GROMACS .gro file of N, CA and C in nm:
model
  450
    1MET      N    1   0.084  -0.117   0.000
    1MET     CA    2   0.000   0.000   0.000
    1MET      C    3   0.089   0.124   0.000
    2THR      N    4   0.054   0.217  -0.085
    2THR     CA    5   0.130   0.341  -0.092
    2THR      C    6   0.084   0.434   0.019
    3LYS      N    7   0.152   0.549   0.032
    3LYS     CA    8   0.114   0.647   0.132
    3LYS      C    9  -0.025   0.701   0.098
    4ILE      N   10  -0.111   0.703   0.198
    4ILE     CA   11  -0.246   0.752   0.179
    4ILE      C   12  -0.259   0.887   0.247
    5ASP      N   13  -0.310   0.985   0.173
    5ASP     CA   14  -0.335   1.116   0.231
    5ASP      C   15  -0.466   1.112   0.307
    6LEU      N   16  -0.458   1.141   0.435
    6LEU     CA   17  -0.577   1.145   0.520
    6LEU      C   18  -0.612   1.291   0.549
    7PRO      N   19  -0.739   1.320   0.577
    7PRO     CA   20  -0.777   1.458   0.609
    7PRO      C   21  -0.696   1.510   0.729
    8ASN      N   22  -0.656   1.636   0.724
    8ASN     CA   23  -0.575   1.695   0.831
    8ASN      C   24  -0.644   1.689   0.967
    9GLU      N   25  -0.776   1.705   0.970
    9GLU     CA   26  -0.849   1.709   1.097
    9GLU      C   27  -0.883   1.570   1.151
   10PHE      N   28  -0.850   1.465   1.076
   10PHE     CA   29  -0.880   1.328   1.118
   10PHE      C   30  -0.784   1.280   1.226
   11VAL      N   31  -0.840   1.235   1.340
   11VAL     CA   32  -0.763   1.171   1.447
   11VAL      C   33  -0.835   1.041   1.481
   12GLU      N   34  -0.768   0.929   1.459
   12GLU     CA   35  -0.833   0.800   1.478
   12GLU      C   36  -0.848   0.766   1.626
   13PHE      N   37  -0.947   0.682   1.654
   13PHE     CA   38  -0.962   0.626   1.788
   13PHE      C   39  -0.852   0.523   1.807
   14GLU      N   40  -0.806   0.507   1.931
   14GLU     CA   41  -0.706   0.404   1.958
   14GLU      C   42  -0.765   0.264   1.935
   15GLU      N   43  -0.895   0.250   1.963
   15GLU     CA   44  -0.960   0.121   1.940
   15GLU      C   45  -1.097   0.145   1.878
   16LEU      N   46  -1.121   0.073   1.770
   16LEU     CA   47  -1.249   0.081   1.700
   16LEU      C   48  -1.304  -0.060   1.685
   17SER      N   49  -1.421  -0.083   1.741
   17SER     CA   50  -1.490  -0.211   1.720
   17SER      C   51  -1.570  -0.195   1.591
   18PHE      N   52  -1.526  -0.264   1.489
   18PHE     CA   53  -1.583  -0.249   1.355
   18PHE      C   54  -1.662  -0.375   1.322
   19CYS      N   55  -1.791  -0.374   1.356
   19CYS     CA   56  -1.878  -0.489   1.329
   19CYS      C   57  -1.819  -0.617   1.387
   20SER      N   58  -1.784  -0.615   1.514
   20SER     CA   59  -1.728  -0.723   1.596
   20SER      C   60  -1.578  -0.744   1.576
   21ASN      N   61  -1.515  -0.674   1.483
   21ASN     CA   62  -1.371  -0.685   1.461
   21ASN      C   63  -1.302  -0.570   1.534
   22ILE      N   64  -1.203  -0.600   1.617
   22ILE     CA   65  -1.137  -0.499   1.698
   22ILE      C   66  -1.014  -0.447   1.623
   23LEU      N   67  -1.013  -0.316   1.599
   23LEU     CA   68  -0.901  -0.251   1.531
   23LEU      C   69  -0.831  -0.162   1.633
   24GLN      N   70  -0.705  -0.193   1.665
   24GLN     CA   71  -0.627  -0.111   1.757
   24GLN      C   72  -0.517  -0.042   1.679
   25ASN      N   73  -0.510   0.091   1.696
   25ASN     CA   74  -0.410   0.172   1.625
   25ASN      C   75  -0.411   0.142   1.475
   26CYS      N   76  -0.529   0.135   1.420
   26CYS     CA   77  -0.551   0.111   1.278
   26CYS      C   78  -0.628   0.230   1.225
   27LYS      N   79  -0.565   0.309   1.140
   27LYS     CA   80  -0.624   0.435   1.094
   27LYS      C   81  -0.745   0.416   1.003
   28ILE      N   82  -0.737   0.322   0.910
   28ILE     CA   83  -0.836   0.311   0.803
   28ILE      C   84  -0.910   0.177   0.812
   29PRO      N   85  -1.041   0.182   0.840
   29PRO     CA   86  -1.115   0.055   0.841
   29PRO      C   87  -1.121  -0.010   0.702
   30ILE      N   88  -1.151   0.071   0.597
   30ILE     CA   89  -1.162   0.015   0.462
   30ILE      C   90  -1.096   0.109   0.362
   31ALA      N   91  -1.009   0.054   0.278
   31ALA     CA   92  -0.946   0.131   0.170
   31ALA      C   93  -0.972   0.059   0.038
   32ILE      N   94  -0.994   0.139  -0.066
   32ILE     CA   95  -1.012   0.087  -0.201
   32ILE      C   96  -0.906   0.154  -0.289
   33ASP      N   97  -0.827   0.074  -0.358
   33ASP     CA   98  -0.722   0.128  -0.445
   33ASP      C   99  -0.638   0.234  -0.374
   34ASP      N  100  -0.593   0.202  -0.253
   34ASP     CA  101  -0.507   0.289  -0.172
   34ASP      C  102  -0.573   0.421  -0.132
   35ARG      N  103  -0.707   0.423  -0.130
   35ARG     CA  104  -0.780   0.540  -0.083
   35ARG      C  105  -0.881   0.496   0.022
   36PRO      N  106  -0.891   0.569   0.133
   36PRO     CA  107  -0.992   0.529   0.231
   36PRO      C  108  -1.131   0.554   0.174
   37ILE      N  109  -1.226   0.467   0.209
   37ILE     CA  110  -1.366   0.495   0.175
   37ILE      C  111  -1.448   0.515   0.303
   38VAL      N  112  -1.391   0.477   0.417
   38VAL     CA  113  -1.453   0.499   0.547
   38VAL      C  114  -1.346   0.541   0.645
   39LEU      N  115  -1.372   0.650   0.717
   39LEU     CA  116  -1.288   0.690   0.829
   39LEU      C  117  -1.380   0.727   0.944
   40VAL      N  118  -1.342   0.687   1.065
   40VAL     CA  119  -1.417   0.723   1.186
   40VAL      C  120  -1.316   0.781   1.284
   41GLY      N  121  -1.334   0.910   1.316
   41GLY     CA  122  -1.237   0.978   1.399
   41GLY      C  123  -1.297   1.037   1.525
   42LYS      N  124  -1.208   1.087   1.609
   42LYS     CA  125  -1.244   1.144   1.738
   42LYS      C  126  -1.316   1.277   1.723
   43GLY      N  127  -1.401   1.306   1.822
   43GLY     CA  128  -1.473   1.432   1.833
   43GLY      C  129  -1.573   1.419   1.946
   44ASP      N  130  -1.653   1.523   1.970
   44ASP     CA  131  -1.758   1.512   2.071
   44ASP      C  132  -1.849   1.395   2.038
   45GLN      N  133  -1.883   1.382   1.909
   45GLN     CA  134  -1.946   1.263   1.855
   45GLN      C  135  -1.846   1.208   1.753
   46PRO      N  136  -1.857   1.080   1.718
   46PRO     CA  137  -1.765   1.028   1.616
   46PRO      C  138  -1.773   1.111   1.487
   47GLN      N  139  -1.658   1.142   1.430
   47GLN     CA  140  -1.649   1.216   1.305
   47GLN      C  141  -1.635   1.114   1.192
   48ILE      N  142  -1.719   1.128   1.090
   48ILE     CA  143  -1.722   1.030   0.981
   48ILE      C  144  -1.686   1.095   0.849
   49TRP      N  145  -1.604   1.023   0.771
   49TRP     CA  146  -1.571   1.057   0.633
   49TRP      C  147  -1.611   0.937   0.549
   50LEU      N  148  -1.681   0.962   0.437
   50LEU     CA  149  -1.724   0.855   0.348
   50LEU      C  150  -1.697   0.893   0.203
   51TRP      N  151  -1.660   0.794   0.122
   51TRP     CA  152  -1.645   0.810  -0.021
   51TRP      C  153  -1.732   0.705  -0.089
   52GLY      N  154  -1.779   0.735  -0.208
   52GLY     CA  155  -1.860   0.640  -0.284
   52GLY      C  156  -1.822   0.645  -0.430
   53VAL      N  157  -1.874   0.548  -0.505
   53VAL     CA  158  -1.850   0.542  -0.649
   53VAL      C  159  -1.952   0.633  -0.718
   54VAL      N  160  -1.904   0.731  -0.793
   54VAL     CA  161  -1.991   0.823  -0.863
   54VAL      C  162  -2.043   0.761  -0.991
   55ASP      N  163  -1.955   0.694  -1.065
   55ASP     CA  164  -1.989   0.637  -1.195
   55ASP      C  165  -1.936   0.494  -1.200
   56GLN      N  166  -2.024   0.396  -1.214
   56GLN     CA  167  -1.982   0.256  -1.217
   56GLN      C  168  -1.889   0.224  -1.334
   57LYS      N  169  -1.900   0.300  -1.443
   57LYS     CA  170  -1.813   0.274  -1.559
   57LYS      C  171  -1.671   0.320  -1.533
   58THR      N  172  -1.654   0.440  -1.477
   58THR     CA  173  -1.519   0.493  -1.454
   58THR      C  174  -1.464   0.453  -1.317
   59LYS      N  175  -1.553   0.409  -1.226
   59LYS     CA  176  -1.516   0.372  -1.089
   59LYS      C  177  -1.454   0.489  -1.012
   60GLU      N  178  -1.489   0.610  -1.051
   60GLU     CA  179  -1.438   0.729  -0.984
   60GLU      C  180  -1.497   0.742  -0.845
   61LEU      N  181  -1.411   0.768  -0.746
   61LEU     CA  182  -1.455   0.787  -0.609
   61LEU      C  183  -1.480   0.935  -0.582
   62PHE      N  184  -1.582   0.962  -0.503
   62PHE     CA  185  -1.618   1.099  -0.468
   62PHE      C  186  -1.645   1.105  -0.319
   63GLN      N  187  -1.595   1.211  -0.255
   63GLN     CA  188  -1.620   1.226  -0.111
   63GLN      C  189  -1.764   1.268  -0.089
   64ILE      N  190  -1.835   1.189  -0.009
   64ILE     CA  191  -1.976   1.212   0.017
   64ILE      C  192  -1.997   1.284   0.150
   65VAL      N  193  -1.920   1.243   0.252
   65VAL     CA  194  -1.928   1.306   0.384
   65VAL      C  195  -1.785   1.337   0.429
   66SER      N  196  -1.767   1.457   0.484
   66SER     CA  197  -1.637   1.499   0.536
   66SER      C  198  -1.657   1.553   0.677
   67SER      N  199  -1.604   1.486   0.776
   67SER     CA  200  -1.615   1.527   0.916
   67SER      C  201  -1.760   1.564   0.952
   68ASN      N  202  -1.850   1.472   0.920
   68ASN     CA  203  -1.994   1.483   0.949
   68ASN      C  204  -2.067   1.588   0.867
   69SER      N  205  -2.005   1.642   0.763
   69SER     CA  206  -2.071   1.738   0.675
   69SER      C  207  -2.093   1.674   0.538
   70VAL      N  208  -2.216   1.684   0.487
   70VAL     CA  209  -2.248   1.628   0.357
   70VAL      C  210  -2.180   1.709   0.248
   71ARG      N  211  -2.115   1.639   0.153
   71ARG     CA  212  -2.043   1.704   0.043
   71ARG      C  213  -2.113   1.690  -0.091
   72ILE      N  214  -2.208   1.599  -0.101
   72ILE     CA  215  -2.277   1.575  -0.227
   72ILE      C  216  -2.425   1.605  -0.203
   73PHE      N  217  -2.480   1.695  -0.281
   73PHE     CA  218  -2.615   1.740  -0.257
   73PHE      C  219  -2.714   1.688  -0.360
   74THR      N  220  -2.670   1.598  -0.448
   74THR     CA  221  -2.759   1.540  -0.548
   74THR      C  222  -2.829   1.414  -0.495
   75ALA      N  223  -2.793   1.371  -0.375
   75ALA     CA  224  -2.854   1.254  -0.313
   75ALA      C  225  -2.907   1.295  -0.175
   76PRO      N  226  -3.016   1.232  -0.129
   76PRO     CA  227  -3.074   1.268   0.000
   76PRO      C  228  -2.998   1.207   0.118
   77ILE      N  229  -2.874   1.254   0.138
   77ILE     CA  230  -2.790   1.204   0.247
   77ILE      C  231  -2.803   1.298   0.366
   78LYS      N  232  -2.820   1.238   0.483
   78LYS     CA  233  -2.833   1.316   0.606
   78LYS      C  234  -2.736   1.261   0.710
   79VAL      N  235  -2.675   1.352   0.787
   79VAL     CA  236  -2.588   1.315   0.898
   79VAL      C  237  -2.654   1.365   1.026
   80LYS      N  238  -2.671   1.275   1.121
   80LYS     CA  239  -2.731   1.312   1.248
   80LYS      C  240  -2.634   1.276   1.360
   81SER      N  241  -2.593   1.377   1.436
   81SER     CA  242  -2.504   1.355   1.550
   81SER      C  243  -2.578   1.397   1.676
   82GLU      N  244  -2.582   1.307   1.772
   82GLU     CA  245  -2.643   1.339   1.901
   82GLU      C  246  -2.581   1.251   2.008
   83ASN      N  247  -2.579   1.305   2.130
   83ASN     CA  248  -2.516   1.235   2.242
   83ASN      C  249  -2.378   1.187   2.199
   84ASP      N  250  -2.354   1.057   2.200
   84ASP     CA  251  -2.223   1.003   2.164
   84ASP      C  252  -2.227   0.926   2.033
   85SER      N  253  -2.323   0.955   1.945
   85SER     CA  254  -2.333   0.878   1.821
   85SER      C  255  -2.346   0.968   1.699
   86THR      N  256  -2.307   0.913   1.586
   86THR     CA  257  -2.323   0.978   1.456
   86THR      C  258  -2.380   0.874   1.361
   87CYS      N  259  -2.483   0.914   1.287
   87CYS     CA  260  -2.548   0.825   1.192
   87CYS      C  261  -2.559   0.895   1.057
   88VAL      N  262  -2.518   0.826   0.951
   88VAL     CA  263  -2.531   0.877   0.815
   88VAL      C  264  -2.635   0.790   0.746
   89LYS      N  265  -2.736   0.857   0.686
   89LYS     CA  266  -2.843   0.786   0.617
   89LYS      C  267  -2.858   0.835   0.475
   90LEU      N  268  -2.897   0.744   0.388
   90LEU     CA  269  -2.941   0.775   0.252
   90LEU      C  270  -3.087   0.733   0.247
   91ASN      N  271  -3.178   0.831   0.241
   91ASN     CA  272  -3.321   0.805   0.259
   91ASN      C  273  -3.339   0.736   0.394
   92ASP      N  274  -3.394   0.614   0.396
   92ASP     CA  275  -3.415   0.543   0.522
   92ASP      C  276  -3.307   0.438   0.550
   93THR      N  277  -3.208   0.427   0.462
   93THR     CA  278  -3.102   0.328   0.478
   93THR      C  279  -2.988   0.387   0.560
   94ILE      N  280  -2.952   0.319   0.669
   94ILE     CA  281  -2.836   0.361   0.748
   94ILE      C  282  -2.711   0.318   0.673
   95ILE      N  283  -2.630   0.416   0.634
   95ILE     CA  284  -2.502   0.388   0.569
   95ILE      C  285  -2.400   0.348   0.676
   96ILE      N  286  -2.395   0.427   0.785
   96ILE     CA  287  -2.305   0.395   0.895
   96ILE      C  288  -2.357   0.458   1.023
   97LYS      N  289  -2.344   0.383   1.131
   97LYS     CA  290  -2.375   0.437   1.264
   97LYS      C  291  -2.257   0.406   1.354
   98ALA      N  292  -2.196   0.512   1.409
   98ALA     CA  293  -2.081   0.499   1.498
   98ALA      C  294  -2.117   0.556   1.634
   99VAL      N  295  -2.070   0.489   1.739
   99VAL     CA  296  -2.096   0.532   1.876
   99VAL      C  297  -1.962   0.545   1.950
  100LYS      N  298  -1.944   0.660   2.014
  100LYS     CA  299  -1.824   0.684   2.095
  100LYS      C  300  -1.845   0.620   2.231
  101LEU      N  301  -1.755   0.529   2.270
  101LEU     CA  302  -1.764   0.462   2.399
  101LEU      C  303  -1.684   0.535   2.506
  102SER      N  304  -1.572   0.596   2.464
  102SER     CA  305  -1.486   0.676   2.551
  102SER      C  306  -1.403   0.765   2.461
  103ASP      N  307  -1.312   0.843   2.518
  103ASP     CA  308  -1.227   0.930   2.436
  103ASP      C  309  -1.136   0.850   2.343
  104GLU      N  310  -1.111   0.723   2.376
  104GLU     CA  311  -1.019   0.642   2.297
  104GLU      C  312  -1.084   0.525   2.225
  105LYS      N  313  -1.214   0.501   2.249
  105LYS     CA  314  -1.281   0.385   2.191
  105LYS      C  315  -1.414   0.424   2.127
  106ALA      N  316  -1.443   0.357   2.015
  106ALA     CA  317  -1.571   0.374   1.946
  106ALA      C  318  -1.611   0.241   1.885
  107THR      N  319  -1.737   0.233   1.846
  107THR     CA  320  -1.787   0.111   1.781
  107THR      C  321  -1.871   0.148   1.659
  108ILE      N  322  -1.861   0.067   1.557
  108ILE     CA  323  -1.948   0.077   1.440
  108ILE      C  324  -2.058  -0.024   1.463
  109GLU      N  325  -2.179   0.025   1.490
  109GLU     CA  326  -2.292  -0.064   1.517
  109GLU      C  327  -2.356  -0.115   1.389
  110GLN      N  328  -2.345  -0.036   1.283
  110GLN     CA  329  -2.410  -0.074   1.157
  110GLN      C  330  -2.339  -0.005   1.042
  111ILE      N  331  -2.326  -0.077   0.930
  111ILE     CA  332  -2.270  -0.019   0.808
  111ILE      C  333  -2.336  -0.087   0.689
  112ASP      N  334  -2.364  -0.007   0.587
  112ASP     CA  335  -2.417  -0.060   0.461
  112ASP      C  336  -2.368   0.030   0.349
  113MET      N  337  -2.259  -0.012   0.286
  113MET     CA  338  -2.196   0.067   0.179
  113MET      C  339  -2.253   0.033   0.042
  114ARG      N  340  -2.350  -0.058   0.033
  114ARG     CA  341  -2.406  -0.097  -0.096
  114ARG      C  342  -2.467   0.020  -0.173
  115PRO      N  343  -2.539   0.113  -0.108
  115PRO     CA  344  -2.592   0.227  -0.183
  115PRO      C  345  -2.482   0.319  -0.239
  116LEU      N  346  -2.359   0.305  -0.187
  116LEU     CA  347  -2.247   0.387  -0.233
  116LEU      C  348  -2.160   0.313  -0.333
  117GLY      N  349  -2.200   0.192  -0.372
  117GLY     CA  350  -2.130   0.119  -0.477
  117GLY      C  351  -2.036   0.009  -0.430
  118PHE      N  352  -2.040  -0.026  -0.300
  118PHE     CA  353  -1.950  -0.129  -0.247
  118PHE      C  354  -2.032  -0.238  -0.180
  119ASN      N  355  -2.000  -0.363  -0.203
  119ASN     CA  356  -2.073  -0.474  -0.142
  119ASN      C  357  -2.014  -0.503  -0.004
  120ILE      N  358  -2.033  -0.405   0.085
  120ILE     CA  359  -1.982  -0.413   0.222
  120ILE      C  360  -2.097  -0.373   0.315
  121TYR      N  361  -2.129  -0.460   0.409
  121TYR     CA  362  -2.236  -0.430   0.503
  121TYR      C  363  -2.218  -0.513   0.629
  122GLY      N  364  -2.275  -0.466   0.740
  122GLY     CA  365  -2.264  -0.541   0.863
  122GLY      C  366  -2.338  -0.475   0.977
  123ASN      N  367  -2.332  -0.544   1.092
  123ASN     CA  368  -2.394  -0.494   1.214
  123ASN      C  369  -2.297  -0.519   1.329
  124SER      N  370  -2.346  -0.511   1.452
  124SER     CA  371  -2.256  -0.522   1.567
  124SER      C  372  -2.193  -0.661   1.581
  125SER      N  373  -2.242  -0.760   1.509
  125SER     CA  374  -2.186  -0.895   1.525
  125SER      C  375  -2.117  -0.951   1.401
  126THR      N  376  -2.139  -0.892   1.283
  126THR     CA  377  -2.087  -0.950   1.159
  126THR      C  378  -2.054  -0.842   1.058
  127LEU      N  379  -1.944  -0.859   0.985
  127LEU     CA  380  -1.909  -0.772   0.873
  127LEU      C  381  -1.902  -0.858   0.748
  128ASN      N  382  -1.975  -0.818   0.645
  128ASN     CA  383  -1.975  -0.889   0.516
  128ASN      C  384  -1.901  -0.804   0.414
  129VAL      N  385  -1.799  -0.860   0.353
  129VAL     CA  386  -1.720  -0.793   0.249
  129VAL      C  387  -1.727  -0.883   0.127
  130GLY      N  388  -1.812  -0.844   0.030
  130GLY     CA  389  -1.836  -0.932  -0.084
  130GLY      C  390  -1.899  -1.061  -0.033
  131THR      N  391  -1.837  -1.174  -0.063
  131THR     CA  392  -1.889  -1.303  -0.017
  131THR      C  393  -1.822  -1.350   0.112
  132LYS      N  394  -1.731  -1.273   0.167
  132LYS     CA  395  -1.659  -1.310   0.289
  132LYS      C  396  -1.729  -1.253   0.412
  133VAL      N  397  -1.731  -1.331   0.519
  133VAL     CA  398  -1.786  -1.287   0.647
  133VAL      C  399  -1.669  -1.274   0.744
  134MET      N  400  -1.660  -1.158   0.807
  134MET     CA  401  -1.551  -1.132   0.901
  134MET      C  402  -1.611  -1.110   1.040
  135VAL      N  403  -1.568  -1.194   1.135
  135VAL     CA  404  -1.622  -1.190   1.270
  135VAL      C  405  -1.509  -1.209   1.371
  136GLY      N  406  -1.501  -1.120   1.469
  136GLY     CA  407  -1.411  -1.139   1.582
  136GLY      C  408  -1.263  -1.130   1.554
  137ASN      N  409  -1.223  -1.066   1.446
  137ASN     CA  410  -1.080  -1.049   1.419
  137ASN      C  411  -1.024  -0.941   1.510
  138HIS      N  412  -0.894  -0.948   1.537
  138HIS     CA  413  -0.827  -0.848   1.620
  138HIS      C  414  -0.704  -0.801   1.543
  139ILE      N  415  -0.707  -0.676   1.500
  139ILE     CA  416  -0.600  -0.620   1.419
  139ILE      C  417  -0.527  -0.512   1.501
  140VAL      N  418  -0.394  -0.520   1.507
  140VAL     CA  419  -0.316  -0.423   1.585
  140VAL      C  420  -0.211  -0.359   1.495
  141GLY      N  421  -0.211  -0.224   1.490
  141GLY     CA  422  -0.104  -0.150   1.425
  141GLY      C  423  -0.101  -0.157   1.274
  142SER      N  424  -0.211  -0.184   1.212
  142SER     CA  425  -0.216  -0.191   1.066
  142SER      C  426  -0.260  -0.057   1.009
  143ARG      N  427  -0.214  -0.024   0.891
  143ARG     CA  428  -0.258   0.099   0.825
  143ARG      C  429  -0.406   0.090   0.787
  144ALA      N  430  -0.447  -0.026   0.731
  144ALA     CA  431  -0.586  -0.048   0.693
  144ALA      C  432  -0.628  -0.188   0.734
  145PHE      N  433  -0.753  -0.201   0.777
  145PHE     CA  434  -0.809  -0.331   0.813
  145PHE      C  435  -0.842  -0.409   0.687
  146ILE      N  436  -0.914  -0.346   0.594
  146ILE     CA  437  -0.951  -0.409   0.468
  146ILE      C  438  -0.899  -0.323   0.355
  147ALA      N  439  -0.823  -0.381   0.263
  147ALA     CA  440  -0.771  -0.309   0.147
  147ALA      C  441  -0.812  -0.386   0.022
  148LEU      N  442  -0.894  -0.322  -0.063
  148LEU     CA  443  -0.948  -0.386  -0.183
  148LEU      C  444  -0.914  -0.305  -0.307
  149SER      N  445  -0.938  -0.364  -0.422
  149SER     CA  446  -0.924  -0.295  -0.551
  149SER      C  447  -1.058  -0.299  -0.623
  150LEU      N  448  -1.085  -0.194  -0.697
  150LEU     CA  449  -1.207  -0.190  -0.779
  150LEU      C  450  -1.189  -0.270  -0.904
   0.00000   0.00000   0.00000
């Protein structure tokens, strides 16, 4: 993996429970072609960055959410932050829901990247990546948990 440029304001949690998989000191939960498509960072509520496929033919990635702010206004995407959680929705579909457990720990309770062009989805007990099911893995000190190519 080459050097990945991350947003300047992004500060990762020391531990992220990502659909039952524990990531310690792992900056990027999911990267596609050496670019992150999901980032969950520290803040009063979890800060979320998301990228999606704009055009299936060109496979061009576009930033959809940046630090809990919607960047694409052609789709009905909403970000709701309250208490210790942040939820990103497309219509009624939860794209990602993150909950801050402490200043150093957070959990991804739900993710569904299918509306953004990726066959990645899961809940608090299971992560599905394509046809693979990932449960209970423990990753320490990795740059990315999942690294895929389009």
